[in-house]
mmCIF file of C-alpha atoms in Angstrom:
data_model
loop_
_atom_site.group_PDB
_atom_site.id
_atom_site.type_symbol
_atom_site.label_atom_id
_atom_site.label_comp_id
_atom_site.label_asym_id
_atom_site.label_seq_id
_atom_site.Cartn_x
_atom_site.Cartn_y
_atom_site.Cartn_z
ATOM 1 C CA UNK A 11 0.000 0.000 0.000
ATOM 2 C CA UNK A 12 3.047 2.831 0.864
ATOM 3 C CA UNK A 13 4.308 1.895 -2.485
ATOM 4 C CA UNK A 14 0.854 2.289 -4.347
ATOM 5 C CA UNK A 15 0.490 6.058 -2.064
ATOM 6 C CA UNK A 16 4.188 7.268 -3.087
ATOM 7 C CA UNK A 17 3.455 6.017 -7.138
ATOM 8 C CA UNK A 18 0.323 8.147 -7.035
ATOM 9 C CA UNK A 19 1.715 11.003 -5.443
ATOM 10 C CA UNK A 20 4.732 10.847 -7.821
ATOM 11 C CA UNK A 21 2.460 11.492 -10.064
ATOM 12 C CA UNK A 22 0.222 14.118 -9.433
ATOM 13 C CA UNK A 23 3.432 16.041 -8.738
ATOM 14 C CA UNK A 24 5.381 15.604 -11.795
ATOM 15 C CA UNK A 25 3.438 14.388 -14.771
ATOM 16 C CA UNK A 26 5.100 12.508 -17.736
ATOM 17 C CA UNK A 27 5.938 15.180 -20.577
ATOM 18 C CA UNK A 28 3.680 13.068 -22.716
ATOM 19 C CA UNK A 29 1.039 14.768 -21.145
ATOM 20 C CA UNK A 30 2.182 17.833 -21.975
ATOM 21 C CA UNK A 31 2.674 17.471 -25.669
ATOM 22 C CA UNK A 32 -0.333 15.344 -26.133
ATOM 23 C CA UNK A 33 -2.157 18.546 -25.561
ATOM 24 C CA UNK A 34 -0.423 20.368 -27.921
ATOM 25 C CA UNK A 35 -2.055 18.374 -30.867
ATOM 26 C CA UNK A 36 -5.455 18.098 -32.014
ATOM 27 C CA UNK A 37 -6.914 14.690 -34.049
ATOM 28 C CA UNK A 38 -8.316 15.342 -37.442
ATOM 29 C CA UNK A 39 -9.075 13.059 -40.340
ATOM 30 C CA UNK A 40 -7.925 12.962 -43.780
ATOM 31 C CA UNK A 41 -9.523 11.763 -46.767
ATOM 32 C CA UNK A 42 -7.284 8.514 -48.292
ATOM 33 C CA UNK A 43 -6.388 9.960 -51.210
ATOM 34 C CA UNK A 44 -4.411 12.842 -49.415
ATOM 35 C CA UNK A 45 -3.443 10.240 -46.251
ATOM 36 C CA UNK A 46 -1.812 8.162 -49.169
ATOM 37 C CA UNK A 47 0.702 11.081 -50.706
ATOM 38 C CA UNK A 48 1.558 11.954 -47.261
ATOM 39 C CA UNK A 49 2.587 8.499 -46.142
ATOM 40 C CA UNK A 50 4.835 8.729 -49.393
ATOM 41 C CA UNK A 51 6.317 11.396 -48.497
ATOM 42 C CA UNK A 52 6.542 10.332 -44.905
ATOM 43 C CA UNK A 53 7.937 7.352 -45.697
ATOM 44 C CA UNK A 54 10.647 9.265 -48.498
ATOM 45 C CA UNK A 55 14.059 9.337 -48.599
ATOM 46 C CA UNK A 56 13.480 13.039 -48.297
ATOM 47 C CA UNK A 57 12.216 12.528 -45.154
ATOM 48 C CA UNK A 58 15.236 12.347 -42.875
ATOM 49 C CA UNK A 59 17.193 14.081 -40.461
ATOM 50 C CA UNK A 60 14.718 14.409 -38.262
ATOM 51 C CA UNK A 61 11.740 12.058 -39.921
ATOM 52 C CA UNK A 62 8.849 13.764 -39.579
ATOM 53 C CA UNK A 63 5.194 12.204 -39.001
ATOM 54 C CA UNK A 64 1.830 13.115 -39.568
ATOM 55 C CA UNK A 65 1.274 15.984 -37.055
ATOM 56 C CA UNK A 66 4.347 17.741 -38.546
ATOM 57 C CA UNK A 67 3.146 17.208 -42.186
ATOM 58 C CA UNK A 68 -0.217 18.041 -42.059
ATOM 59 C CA UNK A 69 0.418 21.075 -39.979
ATOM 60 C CA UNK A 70 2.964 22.088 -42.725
ATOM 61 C CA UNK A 71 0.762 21.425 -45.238
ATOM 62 C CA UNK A 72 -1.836 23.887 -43.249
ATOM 63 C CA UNK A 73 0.976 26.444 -42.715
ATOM 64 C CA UNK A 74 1.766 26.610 -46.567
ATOM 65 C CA UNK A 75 -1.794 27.284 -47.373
ATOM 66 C CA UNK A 76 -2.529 29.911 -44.790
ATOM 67 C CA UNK A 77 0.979 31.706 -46.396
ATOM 68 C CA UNK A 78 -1.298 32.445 -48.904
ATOM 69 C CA UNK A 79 -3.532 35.732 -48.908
ATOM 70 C CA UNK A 80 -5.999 34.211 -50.624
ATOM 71 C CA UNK A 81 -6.034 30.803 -48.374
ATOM 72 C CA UNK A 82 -9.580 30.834 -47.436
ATOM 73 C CA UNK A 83 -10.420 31.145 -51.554
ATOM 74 C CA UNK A 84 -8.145 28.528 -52.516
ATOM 75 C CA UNK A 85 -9.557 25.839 -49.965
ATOM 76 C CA UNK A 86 -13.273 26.805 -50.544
ATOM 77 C CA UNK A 87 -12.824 26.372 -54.462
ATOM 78 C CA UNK A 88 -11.180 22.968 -53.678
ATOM 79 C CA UNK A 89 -14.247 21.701 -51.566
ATOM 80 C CA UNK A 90 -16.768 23.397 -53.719
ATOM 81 C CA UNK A 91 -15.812 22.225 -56.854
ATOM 82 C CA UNK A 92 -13.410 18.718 -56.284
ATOM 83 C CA UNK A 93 -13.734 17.190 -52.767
ATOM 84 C CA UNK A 94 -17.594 17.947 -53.405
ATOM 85 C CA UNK A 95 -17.550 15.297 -55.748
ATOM 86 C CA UNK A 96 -15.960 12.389 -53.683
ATOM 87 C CA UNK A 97 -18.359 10.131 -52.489
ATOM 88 C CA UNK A 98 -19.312 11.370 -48.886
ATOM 89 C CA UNK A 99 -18.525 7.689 -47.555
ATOM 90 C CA UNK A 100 -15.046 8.165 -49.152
ATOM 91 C CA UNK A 101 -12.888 6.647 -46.047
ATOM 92 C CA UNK A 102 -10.727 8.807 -44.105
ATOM 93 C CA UNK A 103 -7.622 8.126 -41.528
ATOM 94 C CA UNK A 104 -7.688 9.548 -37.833
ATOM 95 C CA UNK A 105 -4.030 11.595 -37.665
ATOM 96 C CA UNK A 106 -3.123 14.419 -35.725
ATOM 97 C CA UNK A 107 -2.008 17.815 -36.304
ATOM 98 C CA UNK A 108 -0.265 21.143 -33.665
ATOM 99 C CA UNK A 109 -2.400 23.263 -32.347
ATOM 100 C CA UNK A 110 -1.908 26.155 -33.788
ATOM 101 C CA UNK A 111 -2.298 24.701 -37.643
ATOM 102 C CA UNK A 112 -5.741 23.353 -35.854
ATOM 103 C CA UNK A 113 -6.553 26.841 -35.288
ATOM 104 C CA UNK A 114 -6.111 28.530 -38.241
ATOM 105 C CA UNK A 115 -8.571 25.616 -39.737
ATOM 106 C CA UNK A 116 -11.061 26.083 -36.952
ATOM 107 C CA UNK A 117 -11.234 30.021 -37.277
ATOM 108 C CA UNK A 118 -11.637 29.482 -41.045
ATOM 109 C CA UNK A 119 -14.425 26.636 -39.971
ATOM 110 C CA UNK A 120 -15.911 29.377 -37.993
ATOM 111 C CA UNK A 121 -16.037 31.795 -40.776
ATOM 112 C CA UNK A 122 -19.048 33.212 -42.617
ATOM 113 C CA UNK A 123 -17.231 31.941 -45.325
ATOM 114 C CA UNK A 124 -18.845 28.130 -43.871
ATOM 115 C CA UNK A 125 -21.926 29.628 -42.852
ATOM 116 C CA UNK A 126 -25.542 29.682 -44.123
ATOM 117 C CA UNK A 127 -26.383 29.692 -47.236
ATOM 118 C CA UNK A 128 -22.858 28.306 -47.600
ATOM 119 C CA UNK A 129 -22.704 24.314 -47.064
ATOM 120 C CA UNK A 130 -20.757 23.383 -43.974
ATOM 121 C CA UNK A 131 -17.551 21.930 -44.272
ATOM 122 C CA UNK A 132 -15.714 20.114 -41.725
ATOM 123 C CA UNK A 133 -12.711 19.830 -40.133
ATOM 124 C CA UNK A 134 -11.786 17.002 -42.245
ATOM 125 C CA UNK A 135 -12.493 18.344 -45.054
ATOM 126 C CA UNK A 136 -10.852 21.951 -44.991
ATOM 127 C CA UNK A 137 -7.449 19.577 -43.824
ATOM 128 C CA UNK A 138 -8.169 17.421 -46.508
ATOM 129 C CA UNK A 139 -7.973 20.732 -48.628
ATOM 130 C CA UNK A 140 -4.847 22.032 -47.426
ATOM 131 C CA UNK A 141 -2.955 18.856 -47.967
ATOM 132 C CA UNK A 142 -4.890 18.405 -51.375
ATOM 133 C CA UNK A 143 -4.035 22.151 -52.603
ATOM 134 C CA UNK A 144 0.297 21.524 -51.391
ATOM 135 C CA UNK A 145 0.562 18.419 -53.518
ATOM 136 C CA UNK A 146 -1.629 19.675 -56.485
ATOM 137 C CA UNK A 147 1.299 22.754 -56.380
ATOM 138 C CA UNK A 148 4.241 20.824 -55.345
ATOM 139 C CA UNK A 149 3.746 16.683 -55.735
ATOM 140 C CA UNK A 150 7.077 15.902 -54.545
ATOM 141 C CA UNK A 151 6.312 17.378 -51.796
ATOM 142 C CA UNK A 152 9.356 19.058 -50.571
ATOM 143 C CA UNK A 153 7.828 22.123 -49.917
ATOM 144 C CA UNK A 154 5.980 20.892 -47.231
ATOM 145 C CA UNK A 155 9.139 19.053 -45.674
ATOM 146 C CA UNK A 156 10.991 22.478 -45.445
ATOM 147 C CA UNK A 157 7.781 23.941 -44.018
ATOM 148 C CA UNK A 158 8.215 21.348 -41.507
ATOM 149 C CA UNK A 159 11.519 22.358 -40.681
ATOM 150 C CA UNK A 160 10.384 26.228 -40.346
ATOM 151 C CA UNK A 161 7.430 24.969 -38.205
ATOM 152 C CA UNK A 162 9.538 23.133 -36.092
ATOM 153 C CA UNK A 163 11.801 25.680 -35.124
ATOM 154 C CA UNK A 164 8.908 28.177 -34.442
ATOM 155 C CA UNK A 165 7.760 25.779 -31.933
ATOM 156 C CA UNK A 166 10.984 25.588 -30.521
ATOM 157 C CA UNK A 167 11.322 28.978 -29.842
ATOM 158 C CA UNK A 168 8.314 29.583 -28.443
ATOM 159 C CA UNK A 169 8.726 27.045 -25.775
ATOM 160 C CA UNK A 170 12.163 28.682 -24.580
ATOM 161 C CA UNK A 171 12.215 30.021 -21.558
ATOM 162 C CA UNK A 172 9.139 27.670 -20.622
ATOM 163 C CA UNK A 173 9.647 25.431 -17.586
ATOM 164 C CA UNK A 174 10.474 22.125 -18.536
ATOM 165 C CA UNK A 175 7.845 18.948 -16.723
#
């Protein structure tokens, strides 16, 4: 019992950094056309030094969209007149992406731009977009590998001088 009390109060005092970064992504879904490209590229020779995975490419892929002034355009013309198209039971693949790519895509969710008489779009679908829209401009995707990079390093900075676990 003394060792069950000090585990749990280990605990509560010090959680694992998992915790932590767990909450710094957000699930989303991607349709499997766009899940496929990415696990090429995530799965490229490209793709090295560090390897990055699915929350780090999507969010690039996000990031390289929203460079754009004319981002929320670009991804509304995409759903309105391709992903539209798709069958709606097209099947999609739980991922992840950083927070702060998930909020560009839930203010532009938000937008009048998704509102009545608009159709809704999800989140799904306006990631879909993004990733759709990078390799329709850039299929080897390298674009959204150095994106990755930049991405990475803006996280980085932003957690200096933040108390580490």
């Amino acid at each position: 019992m003394i060792t069950a009390t000090t585990a749990m109060l280990q605990h509560h005092l010090s959680p694992p950094p998992e915790d932590n970064k767990a909450q710094d992504v957000i699930e989303t879904r991607l349709w499997l056309e766009e899940h496929d490209w990415l696990y090429r590229l995530l799965r490229s020779e490209d793709n090295v030094s560090p390897t990055f995975r699915f929350p780090d490419l999507i969010s690039a892929s996000v990031s390289l969209v929203f460079m754009h002034q004319d981002a929320s355009c670009r991804i509304f013309r995409f759903l309105g007149t391709e992903l539209v198209l798709r069958s709606p039971e097209t099947p999609r693949r739980r991922e992840s992406m950083w927070r702060s790519q998930y909020q560009l895509l839930l203010d532009l969710q938000r937008s009048p731009a998704n509102r009545h008489p608009n159709p809704k779009f999800q989140l799904d679908q306006l990631t879909t977009a993004c990733v759709a829209l990078c390799r329709a401009e850039d299929g080897s995707g390298a674009g959204v590998l150095q994106q990755a990079r930049r991405n990475m390093a803006e996280r980085s900075n932003r957690g200096r001088g933040a108390p580490s676990g």
